[in-house]
């Protein structure tokens, strides 16, 4: 994966306007649930969400894991947390720019 690859954006399936509004409120307050996936190769962190409930995030994580494994990602770690991510994909550019100095 390179820094030029597209970000993983999660489109919220068609939902009632009230549910969409609720998810937006939770997101603004940093209370929405996000699936956070870190990979060791390539060194990236991906945020998938937002979700109103933890259980919804837990159900959705399997599809994200399958996609990343299909792209060849390794050393995958998953957490679900309530947060307000500033970026949906964080790419460790230092590793690609200077692989000799990276651990």
PDB file of C-alpha atoms in Angstrom:
ATOM      1  CA  UNK A   1       0.000   0.000   0.000  1.00  0.00           C
ATOM      2  CA  UNK A   2       1.265   3.474  -0.739  1.00  0.00           C
ATOM      3  CA  UNK A   3       0.332   6.910   0.492  1.00  0.00           C
ATOM      4  CA  UNK A   4      -1.459   7.506  -2.796  1.00  0.00           C
ATOM      5  CA  UNK A   5      -3.978   4.726  -2.242  1.00  0.00           C
ATOM      6  CA  UNK A   6      -7.496   5.883  -1.551  1.00  0.00           C
ATOM      7  CA  UNK A   7      -8.679   6.280   2.014  1.00  0.00           C
ATOM      8  CA  UNK A   8     -11.100   3.789   3.443  1.00  0.00           C
ATOM      9  CA  UNK A   9     -14.310   5.692   3.895  1.00  0.00           C
ATOM     10  CA  UNK A  10     -17.284   3.962   5.351  1.00  0.00           C
ATOM     11  CA  UNK A  11     -20.552   5.005   3.855  1.00  0.00           C
ATOM     12  CA  UNK A  12     -23.377   4.658   6.288  1.00  0.00           C
ATOM     13  CA  UNK A  13     -26.050   2.424   4.764  1.00  0.00           C
ATOM     14  CA  UNK A  14     -29.385   4.060   4.104  1.00  0.00           C
ATOM     15  CA  UNK A  15     -30.818   4.706   7.522  1.00  0.00           C
ATOM     16  CA  UNK A  16     -33.595   6.709   8.996  1.00  0.00           C
ATOM     17  CA  UNK A  17     -32.887  10.436   9.166  1.00  0.00           C
ATOM     18  CA  UNK A  18     -33.039  10.257  12.974  1.00  0.00           C
ATOM     19  CA  UNK A  19     -30.398   7.522  13.136  1.00  0.00           C
ATOM     20  CA  UNK A  20     -28.133   9.440  10.739  1.00  0.00           C
ATOM     21  CA  UNK A  21     -28.568  12.561  12.875  1.00  0.00           C
ATOM     22  CA  UNK A  22     -27.766  10.578  16.033  1.00  0.00           C
ATOM     23  CA  UNK A  23     -24.558   9.200  14.497  1.00  0.00           C
ATOM     24  CA  UNK A  24     -23.542  12.711  13.437  1.00  0.00           C
ATOM     25  CA  UNK A  25     -24.115  14.029  16.961  1.00  0.00           C
ATOM     26  CA  UNK A  26     -22.096  11.176  18.460  1.00  0.00           C
ATOM     27  CA  UNK A  27     -19.320  11.841  15.942  1.00  0.00           C
ATOM     28  CA  UNK A  28     -19.188  15.543  16.742  1.00  0.00           C
ATOM     29  CA  UNK A  29     -18.942  14.769  20.456  1.00  0.00           C
ATOM     30  CA  UNK A  30     -16.276  12.100  19.962  1.00  0.00           C
ATOM     31  CA  UNK A  31     -18.637   9.442  21.289  1.00  0.00           C
ATOM     32  CA  UNK A  32     -19.143   7.435  18.097  1.00  0.00           C
ATOM     33  CA  UNK A  33     -17.553   4.005  17.903  1.00  0.00           C
ATOM     34  CA  UNK A  34     -14.788   3.384  15.368  1.00  0.00           C
ATOM     35  CA  UNK A  35     -13.022   0.227  14.247  1.00  0.00           C
ATOM     36  CA  UNK A  36      -9.308   1.049  14.457  1.00  0.00           C
ATOM     37  CA  UNK A  37      -7.061  -1.296  12.497  1.00  0.00           C
ATOM     38  CA  UNK A  38      -3.272  -1.030  12.669  1.00  0.00           C
ATOM     39  CA  UNK A  39      -1.063  -2.970  10.295  1.00  0.00           C
ATOM     40  CA  UNK A  40       2.638  -3.675  10.652  1.00  0.00           C
ATOM     41  CA  UNK A  41       3.224  -4.157   6.938  1.00  0.00           C
ATOM     42  CA  UNK A  42       2.497  -1.646   5.587  1.00  0.00           C
ATOM     43  CA  UNK A  43       2.678   0.506   8.714  1.00  0.00           C
ATOM     44  CA  UNK A  44      -0.744   2.138   8.665  1.00  0.00           C
ATOM     45  CA  UNK A  45      -3.645   2.883  10.954  1.00  0.00           C
ATOM     46  CA  UNK A  46      -7.145   2.896   9.506  1.00  0.00           C
ATOM     47  CA  UNK A  47     -10.313   4.260  11.116  1.00  0.00           C
ATOM     48  CA  UNK A  48     -13.605   2.744   9.966  1.00  0.00           C
ATOM     49  CA  UNK A  49     -16.889   4.206  11.097  1.00  0.00           C
ATOM     50  CA  UNK A  50     -18.663   5.962  12.657  1.00  0.00           C
ATOM     51  CA  UNK A  51     -21.050   3.621  14.432  1.00  0.00           C
ATOM     52  CA  UNK A  52     -23.690   4.485  17.017  1.00  0.00           C
ATOM     53  CA  UNK A  53     -23.162   1.239  18.929  1.00  0.00           C
ATOM     54  CA  UNK A  54     -20.129  -0.880  19.717  1.00  0.00           C
ATOM     55  CA  UNK A  55     -21.958  -4.011  18.566  1.00  0.00           C
ATOM     56  CA  UNK A  56     -22.432  -2.488  15.101  1.00  0.00           C
ATOM     57  CA  UNK A  57     -18.707  -1.768  14.875  1.00  0.00           C
ATOM     58  CA  UNK A  58     -17.888  -5.317  15.996  1.00  0.00           C
ATOM     59  CA  UNK A  59     -20.084  -6.779  13.248  1.00  0.00           C
ATOM     60  CA  UNK A  60     -18.557  -4.543  10.577  1.00  0.00           C
ATOM     61  CA  UNK A  61     -14.911  -5.222  11.468  1.00  0.00           C
ATOM     62  CA  UNK A  62     -14.850  -8.621   9.767  1.00  0.00           C
ATOM     63  CA  UNK A  63     -15.385  -7.097   6.331  1.00  0.00           C
ATOM     64  CA  UNK A  64     -12.620  -4.551   6.869  1.00  0.00           C
ATOM     65  CA  UNK A  65     -10.212  -7.254   8.017  1.00  0.00           C
ATOM     66  CA  UNK A  66     -11.031  -9.376   4.989  1.00  0.00           C
ATOM     67  CA  UNK A  67     -10.339  -6.447   2.643  1.00  0.00           C
ATOM     68  CA  UNK A  68      -6.992  -5.622   4.270  1.00  0.00           C
ATOM     69  CA  UNK A  69      -5.870  -9.255   4.259  1.00  0.00           C
ATOM     70  CA  UNK A  70      -6.843  -9.431   0.586  1.00  0.00           C
ATOM     71  CA  UNK A  71      -4.538  -6.472  -0.059  1.00  0.00           C
ATOM     72  CA  UNK A  72      -1.672  -8.291   1.657  1.00  0.00           C
ATOM     73  CA  UNK A  73      -1.613  -6.421   4.976  1.00  0.00           C
ATOM     74  CA  UNK A  74       0.278  -8.187   7.777  1.00  0.00           C
ATOM     75  CA  UNK A  75       0.568  -7.929  11.566  1.00  0.00           C
ATOM     76  CA  UNK A  76      -3.021  -6.719  11.901  1.00  0.00           C
ATOM     77  CA  UNK A  77      -4.353  -5.462  15.237  1.00  0.00           C
ATOM     78  CA  UNK A  78      -7.953  -4.367  15.793  1.00  0.00           C
ATOM     79  CA  UNK A  79      -9.515  -2.226  18.490  1.00  0.00           C
ATOM     80  CA  UNK A  80     -12.886  -0.589  18.773  1.00  0.00           C
ATOM     81  CA  UNK A  81     -13.001   2.711  20.560  1.00  0.00           C
ATOM     82  CA  UNK A  82     -14.970   5.871  20.962  1.00  0.00           C
ATOM     83  CA  UNK A  83     -13.055   8.734  19.444  1.00  0.00           C
ATOM     84  CA  UNK A  84     -13.060  11.553  16.941  1.00  0.00           C
ATOM     85  CA  UNK A  85     -10.324  10.733  14.419  1.00  0.00           C
ATOM     86  CA  UNK A  86      -8.733  13.678  12.654  1.00  0.00           C
ATOM     87  CA  UNK A  87      -7.719  11.450   9.717  1.00  0.00           C
ATOM     88  CA  UNK A  88      -9.162   8.148   8.552  1.00  0.00           C
ATOM     89  CA  UNK A  89      -5.851   6.746   7.319  1.00  0.00           C
ATOM     90  CA  UNK A  90      -2.482   7.347   8.939  1.00  0.00           C
ATOM     91  CA  UNK A  91       0.421   6.134   6.835  1.00  0.00           C
ATOM     92  CA  UNK A  92       3.931   5.842   8.290  1.00  0.00           C
ATOM     93  CA  UNK A  93       5.700   7.713   5.518  1.00  0.00           C
ATOM     94  CA  UNK A  94       9.056   7.552   7.290  1.00  0.00           C
ATOM     95  CA  UNK A  95       9.244   3.819   6.620  1.00  0.00           C
ATOM     96  CA  UNK A  96       8.798   4.271   2.882  1.00  0.00           C
ATOM     97  CA  UNK A  97      11.104   7.275   2.655  1.00  0.00           C
ATOM     98  CA  UNK A  98      13.930   5.776   4.733  1.00  0.00           C
ATOM     99  CA  UNK A  99      13.404   2.006   5.097  1.00  0.00           C
ATOM    100  CA  UNK A 100      16.940   1.483   6.415  1.00  0.00           C
ATOM    101  CA  UNK A 101      16.225   3.619   9.491  1.00  0.00           C
ATOM    102  CA  UNK A 102      12.800   2.126  10.238  1.00  0.00           C
ATOM    103  CA  UNK A 103      12.552  -0.726  12.751  1.00  0.00           C
TER     104      UNK A 103
END
